[in-house]
Tab-separated table of C-alpha atoms in Angstrom:
chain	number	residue	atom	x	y	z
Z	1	UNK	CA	10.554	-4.973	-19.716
Z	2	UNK	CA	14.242	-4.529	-19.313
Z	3	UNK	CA	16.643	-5.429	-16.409
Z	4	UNK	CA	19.491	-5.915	-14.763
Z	5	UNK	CA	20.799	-8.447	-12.910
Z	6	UNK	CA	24.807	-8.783	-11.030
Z	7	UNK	CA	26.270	-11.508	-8.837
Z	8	UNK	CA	27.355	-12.149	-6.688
Z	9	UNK	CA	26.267	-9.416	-4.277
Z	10	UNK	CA	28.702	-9.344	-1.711
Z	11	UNK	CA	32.504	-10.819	-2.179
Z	12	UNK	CA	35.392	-11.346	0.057
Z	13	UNK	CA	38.549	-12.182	-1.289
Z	14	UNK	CA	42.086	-12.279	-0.169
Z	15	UNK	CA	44.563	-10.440	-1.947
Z	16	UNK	CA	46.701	-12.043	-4.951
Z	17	UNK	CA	43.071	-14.302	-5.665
Z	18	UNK	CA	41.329	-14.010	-9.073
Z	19	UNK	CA	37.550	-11.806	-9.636
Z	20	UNK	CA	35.208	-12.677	-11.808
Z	21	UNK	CA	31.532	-10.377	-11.181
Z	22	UNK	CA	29.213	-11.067	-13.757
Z	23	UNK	CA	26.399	-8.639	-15.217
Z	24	UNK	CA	23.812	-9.850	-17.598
Z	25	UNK	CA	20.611	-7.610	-18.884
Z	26	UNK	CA	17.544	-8.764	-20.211
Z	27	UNK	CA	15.076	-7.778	-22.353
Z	28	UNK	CA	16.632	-5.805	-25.225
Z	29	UNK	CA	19.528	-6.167	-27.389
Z	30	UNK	CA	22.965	-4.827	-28.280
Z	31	UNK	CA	23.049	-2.762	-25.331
Z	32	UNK	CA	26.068	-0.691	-24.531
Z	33	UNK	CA	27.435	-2.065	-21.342
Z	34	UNK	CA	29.457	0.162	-18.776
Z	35	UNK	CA	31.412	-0.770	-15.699
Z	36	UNK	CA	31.943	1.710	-12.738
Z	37	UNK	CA	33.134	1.676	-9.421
Z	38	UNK	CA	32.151	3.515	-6.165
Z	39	UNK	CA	35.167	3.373	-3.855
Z	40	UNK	CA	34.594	5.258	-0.276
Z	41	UNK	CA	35.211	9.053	-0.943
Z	42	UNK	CA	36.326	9.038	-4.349
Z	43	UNK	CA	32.538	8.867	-6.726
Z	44	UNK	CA	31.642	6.880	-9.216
Z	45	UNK	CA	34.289	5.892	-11.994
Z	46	UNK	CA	34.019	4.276	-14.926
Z	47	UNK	CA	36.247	1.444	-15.553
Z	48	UNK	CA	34.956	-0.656	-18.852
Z	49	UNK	CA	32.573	0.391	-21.271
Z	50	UNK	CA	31.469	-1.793	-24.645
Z	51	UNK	CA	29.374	-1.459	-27.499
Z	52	UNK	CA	29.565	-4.878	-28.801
Z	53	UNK	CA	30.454	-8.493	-28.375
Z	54	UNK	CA	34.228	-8.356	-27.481
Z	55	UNK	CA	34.306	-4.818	-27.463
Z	56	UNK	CA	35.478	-3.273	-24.427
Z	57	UNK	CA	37.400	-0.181	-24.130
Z	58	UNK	CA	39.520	0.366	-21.073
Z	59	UNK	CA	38.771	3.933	-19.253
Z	60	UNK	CA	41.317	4.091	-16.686
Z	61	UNK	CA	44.281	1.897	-16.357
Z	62	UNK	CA	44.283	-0.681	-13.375
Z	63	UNK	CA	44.365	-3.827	-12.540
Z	64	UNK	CA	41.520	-5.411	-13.836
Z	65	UNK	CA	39.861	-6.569	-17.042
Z	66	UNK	CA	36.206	-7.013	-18.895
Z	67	UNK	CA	35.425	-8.978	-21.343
Z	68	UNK	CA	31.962	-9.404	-23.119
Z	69	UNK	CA	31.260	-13.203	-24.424
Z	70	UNK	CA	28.117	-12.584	-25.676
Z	71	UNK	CA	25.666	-9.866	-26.449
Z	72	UNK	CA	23.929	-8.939	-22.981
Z	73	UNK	CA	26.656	-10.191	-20.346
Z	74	UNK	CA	29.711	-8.443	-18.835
Z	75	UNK	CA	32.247	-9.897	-16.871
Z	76	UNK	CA	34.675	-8.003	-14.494
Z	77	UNK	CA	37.870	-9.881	-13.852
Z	78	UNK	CA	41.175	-9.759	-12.450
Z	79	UNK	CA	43.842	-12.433	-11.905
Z	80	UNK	CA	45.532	-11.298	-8.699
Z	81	UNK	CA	43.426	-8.792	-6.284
Z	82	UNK	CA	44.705	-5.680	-5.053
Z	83	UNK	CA	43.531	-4.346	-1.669
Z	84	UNK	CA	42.999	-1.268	-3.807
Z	85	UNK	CA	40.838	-3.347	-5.869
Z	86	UNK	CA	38.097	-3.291	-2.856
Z	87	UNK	CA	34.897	-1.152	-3.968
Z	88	UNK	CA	31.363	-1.074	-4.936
Z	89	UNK	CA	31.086	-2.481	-8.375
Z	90	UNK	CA	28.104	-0.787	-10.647
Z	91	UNK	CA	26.934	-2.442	-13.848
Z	92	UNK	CA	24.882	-0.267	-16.323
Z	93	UNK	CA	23.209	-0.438	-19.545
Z	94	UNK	CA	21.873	1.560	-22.183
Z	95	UNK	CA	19.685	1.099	-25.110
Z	96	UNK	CA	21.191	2.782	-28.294
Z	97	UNK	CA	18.255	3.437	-30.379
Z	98	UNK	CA	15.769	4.331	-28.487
Z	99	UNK	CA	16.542	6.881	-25.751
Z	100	UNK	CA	19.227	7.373	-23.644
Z	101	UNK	CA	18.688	6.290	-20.433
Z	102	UNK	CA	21.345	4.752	-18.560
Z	103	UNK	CA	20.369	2.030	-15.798
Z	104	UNK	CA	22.380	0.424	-13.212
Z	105	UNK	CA	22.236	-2.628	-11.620
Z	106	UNK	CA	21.967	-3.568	-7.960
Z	107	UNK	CA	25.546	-3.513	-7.655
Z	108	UNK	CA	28.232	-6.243	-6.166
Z	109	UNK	CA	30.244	-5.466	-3.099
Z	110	UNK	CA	33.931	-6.204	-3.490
Z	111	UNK	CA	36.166	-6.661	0.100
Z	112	UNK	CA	39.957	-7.811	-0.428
Z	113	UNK	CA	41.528	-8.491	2.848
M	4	UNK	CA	39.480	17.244	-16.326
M	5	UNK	CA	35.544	17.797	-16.640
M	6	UNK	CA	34.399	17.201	-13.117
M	7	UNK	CA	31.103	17.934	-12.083
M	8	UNK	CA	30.377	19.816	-8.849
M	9	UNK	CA	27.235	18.666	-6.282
M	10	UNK	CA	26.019	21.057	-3.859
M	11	UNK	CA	25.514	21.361	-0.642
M	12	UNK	CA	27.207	17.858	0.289
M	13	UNK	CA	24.409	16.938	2.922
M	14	UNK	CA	21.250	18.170	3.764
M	15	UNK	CA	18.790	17.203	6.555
M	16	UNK	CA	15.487	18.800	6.218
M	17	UNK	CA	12.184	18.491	8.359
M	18	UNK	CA	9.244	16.197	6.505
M	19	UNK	CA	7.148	18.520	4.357
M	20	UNK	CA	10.136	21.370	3.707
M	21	UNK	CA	11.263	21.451	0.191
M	22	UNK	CA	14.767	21.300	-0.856
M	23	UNK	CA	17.225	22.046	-3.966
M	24	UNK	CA	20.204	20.095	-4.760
M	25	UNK	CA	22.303	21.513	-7.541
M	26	UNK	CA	24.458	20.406	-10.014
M	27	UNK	CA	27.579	21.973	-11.889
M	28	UNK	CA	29.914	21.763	-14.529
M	29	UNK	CA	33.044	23.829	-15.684
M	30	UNK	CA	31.969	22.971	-19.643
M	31	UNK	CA	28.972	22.296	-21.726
M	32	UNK	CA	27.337	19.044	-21.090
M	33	UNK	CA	25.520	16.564	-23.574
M	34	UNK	CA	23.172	15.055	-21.018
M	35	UNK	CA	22.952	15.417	-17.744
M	36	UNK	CA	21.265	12.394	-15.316
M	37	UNK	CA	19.778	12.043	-11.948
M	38	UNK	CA	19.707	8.894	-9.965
M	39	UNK	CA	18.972	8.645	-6.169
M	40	UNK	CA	20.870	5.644	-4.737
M	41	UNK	CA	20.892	4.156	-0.762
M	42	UNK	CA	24.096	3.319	0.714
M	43	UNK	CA	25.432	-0.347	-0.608
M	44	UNK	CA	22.312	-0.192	-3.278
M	45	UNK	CA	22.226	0.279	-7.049
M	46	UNK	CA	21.265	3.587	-8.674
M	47	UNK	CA	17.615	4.345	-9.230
M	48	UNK	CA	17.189	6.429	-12.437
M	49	UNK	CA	15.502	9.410	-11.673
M	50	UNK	CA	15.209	12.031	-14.601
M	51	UNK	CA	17.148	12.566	-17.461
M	52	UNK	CA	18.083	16.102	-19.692
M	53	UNK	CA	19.494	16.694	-22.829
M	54	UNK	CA	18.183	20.360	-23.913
M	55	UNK	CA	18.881	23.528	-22.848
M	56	UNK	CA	15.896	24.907	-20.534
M	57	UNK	CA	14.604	21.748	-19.972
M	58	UNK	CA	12.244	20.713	-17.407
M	59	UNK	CA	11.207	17.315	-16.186
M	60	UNK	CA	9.091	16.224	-13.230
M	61	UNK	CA	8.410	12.658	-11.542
M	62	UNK	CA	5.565	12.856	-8.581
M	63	UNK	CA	7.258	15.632	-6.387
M	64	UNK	CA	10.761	15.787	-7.629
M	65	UNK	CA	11.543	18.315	-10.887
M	66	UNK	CA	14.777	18.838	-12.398
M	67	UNK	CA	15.727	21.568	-14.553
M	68	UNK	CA	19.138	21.764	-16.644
M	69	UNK	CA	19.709	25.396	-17.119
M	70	UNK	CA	20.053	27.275	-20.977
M	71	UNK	CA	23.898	26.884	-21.069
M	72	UNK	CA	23.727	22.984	-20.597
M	73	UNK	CA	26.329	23.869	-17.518
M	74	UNK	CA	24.299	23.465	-14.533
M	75	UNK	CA	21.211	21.690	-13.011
M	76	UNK	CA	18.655	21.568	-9.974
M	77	UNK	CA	16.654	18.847	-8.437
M	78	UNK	CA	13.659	20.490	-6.169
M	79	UNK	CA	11.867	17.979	-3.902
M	80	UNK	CA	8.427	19.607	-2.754
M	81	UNK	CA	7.413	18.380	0.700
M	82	UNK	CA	9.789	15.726	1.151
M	83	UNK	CA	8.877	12.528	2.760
M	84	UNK	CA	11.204	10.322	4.532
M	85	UNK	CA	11.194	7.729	1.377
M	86	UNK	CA	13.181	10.906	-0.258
M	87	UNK	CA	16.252	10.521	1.968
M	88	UNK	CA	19.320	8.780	0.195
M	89	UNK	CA	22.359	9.789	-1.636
M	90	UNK	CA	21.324	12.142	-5.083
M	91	UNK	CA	23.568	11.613	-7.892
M	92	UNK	CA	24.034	13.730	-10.853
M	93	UNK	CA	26.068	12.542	-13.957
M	94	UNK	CA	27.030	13.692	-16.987
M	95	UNK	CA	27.924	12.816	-20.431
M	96	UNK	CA	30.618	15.241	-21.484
M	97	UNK	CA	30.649	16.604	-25.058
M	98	UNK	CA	34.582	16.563	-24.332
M	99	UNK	CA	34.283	12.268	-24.230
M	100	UNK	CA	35.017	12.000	-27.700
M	101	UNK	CA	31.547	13.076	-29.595
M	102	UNK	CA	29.659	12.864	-26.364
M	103	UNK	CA	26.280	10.653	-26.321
M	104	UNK	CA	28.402	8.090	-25.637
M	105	UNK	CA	26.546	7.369	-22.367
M	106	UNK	CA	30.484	7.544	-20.735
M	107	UNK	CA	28.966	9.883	-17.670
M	108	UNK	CA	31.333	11.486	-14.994
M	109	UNK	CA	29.529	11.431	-11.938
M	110	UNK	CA	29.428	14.343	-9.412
M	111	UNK	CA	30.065	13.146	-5.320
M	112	UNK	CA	26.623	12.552	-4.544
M	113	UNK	CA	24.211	15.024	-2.131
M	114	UNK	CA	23.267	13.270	1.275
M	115	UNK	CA	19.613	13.513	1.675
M	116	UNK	CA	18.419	12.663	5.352
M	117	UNK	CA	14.594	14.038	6.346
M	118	UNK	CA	13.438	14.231	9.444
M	119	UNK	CA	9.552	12.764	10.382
C-alpha cells in the first residue's frame, strides 16, 4: 500500500533562518507531488506542485522554494524565514494512472518567531 | 478567481441527528473532493466525484455532486462523536489549465462538533 510520510512535525525557527520540510511517499511511482499550506483563517493554498523529477511549478509567488531530487521526495525550502512564512505545511500525492485520488500527509507545523 | 464556498461554517449537532454540509462553486468543476481533517492533523480522504449526478457513500457519510458539476453535499446519518472535525471540500477547476491536474482550490472548511 501507499503512504505518506513528512518531517519534521513540528518546527520553530527564528526569522532570517533557512527551512528545509521534507515529504517522501512510498509505494508507487511517478507520483505528482503538491505542496499546500493552511495558514490560520486563510484555507488551504497550494504553493508547489510537480509532475516529475525536477519539475516543480511555482503556484503563488513567495518566499520559498521546492525542489524534487528524486522521484517520490519533495522538499520545501527557504533561505531566510519570514514570520509570514509560519503555517501548517500539507504534502500530497497523487497517482496519475490509476485514479485520482489525492492524499495528504500528516502535515509539519511551521512557527517563525 | 474560482473560489469555492462551504456552508454553514460550524455546526454542532446532538449524537444520532443527521447533518448536511454543502459545497459551492461559481463555475463548473472537474472533480470535486472531500477530506475530514482534526485541527493540527493531515487530511483524511473521504470521497471523491467526478460526474455529474454522482453519488458515493462510505459507512454513514454520502456525498452527492449535483448535475451541473457546481455544487455538492456531504450527509452524515446519525452522527457519532468520531464524526466531529473540520470537513473540507476541494476542487479541481476546469479553469486550472485543462483541469485533472489534481491543482484543487480548497473551500474554508465546515466545523463539525457533536454532542454525546
Amino acid at each position: 500500500s501507499q503512504t505518506i510520510h513528512q518531517w519534521p512535525a513540528t518546527l520553530v525557527q527564528p526569522v532570517g533562518s533557512p527551512l528545509s520540510l521534507e515529504c517522501t511517499v512510498e509505494g508507487t511511482s511517478n507520483p505528482n507531488l503538491y505542496w499546500y499550506r493552511q495558514a490560520a483563517g486563510r484555507g488551504l493554498q497550494l504553493l508547489f506542485y510537480s509532475v516529475g523529477i525536477g519539475q516543480i511549478s511555482s503556484e503563488v509567488p513567495q518566499n520559498l522554494s521546492a525542489s524534487r531530487p528524486q522521484d517520490r521526495q519533495f522538499i520545501l525550502s527557504s533561505k531566510k524565514l519570514l514570520l509570514s512564512d509560519s503555517g501548517f505545511y500539507l504534502c500530497a500525492w497523487r497517482r496519475v494512472l490509476n485514479g485520482n485520488t489525492i492524499y495528504f500527509g500528516e502535515g509539519s507545523w511551521l512557527t517563525v518567531v | 478567481s474560482q473560489e469555492l464556498e462551504q456552508s454553514p461554517q460550524s455546526l454542532i449537532v446532538q449524537e444520532g441527528k443527521n447533518l448536511t454540509i454543502n459545497c459551492t462553486s461559481s463555475k463548473t468543476l472537474y472533480g470535486l473532493y472531500w477530506y475530514k481533517q482534526k485541527y493540527g492533523e493531515g487530511l483524511i480522504f473521504l470521497m471523491m466525484l467526478q460526474k455529474g449526478g454522482e453519488e458515493k457513500s462510505h459507512e454513514k457519510i454520502t456525498a452527492k455532486l449535483d448535475e451541473k458539476k457546481q455544487q455538492s453535499s456531504l450527509h452524515i446519518t446519525a452522527s457519532q462523536p468520531s464524526h466531529a472535525g473540520i470537513y473540507l471540500c476541494g476542487a479541481d477547476p476546469i479553469s486550472r489549465g485543462s483541469g485533472n491536474t489534481g491543482k484543487l482550490i480548497f473551500g474554508q472548511g465546515t466545523t463539525l462538533q457533536v454532542k454525546p
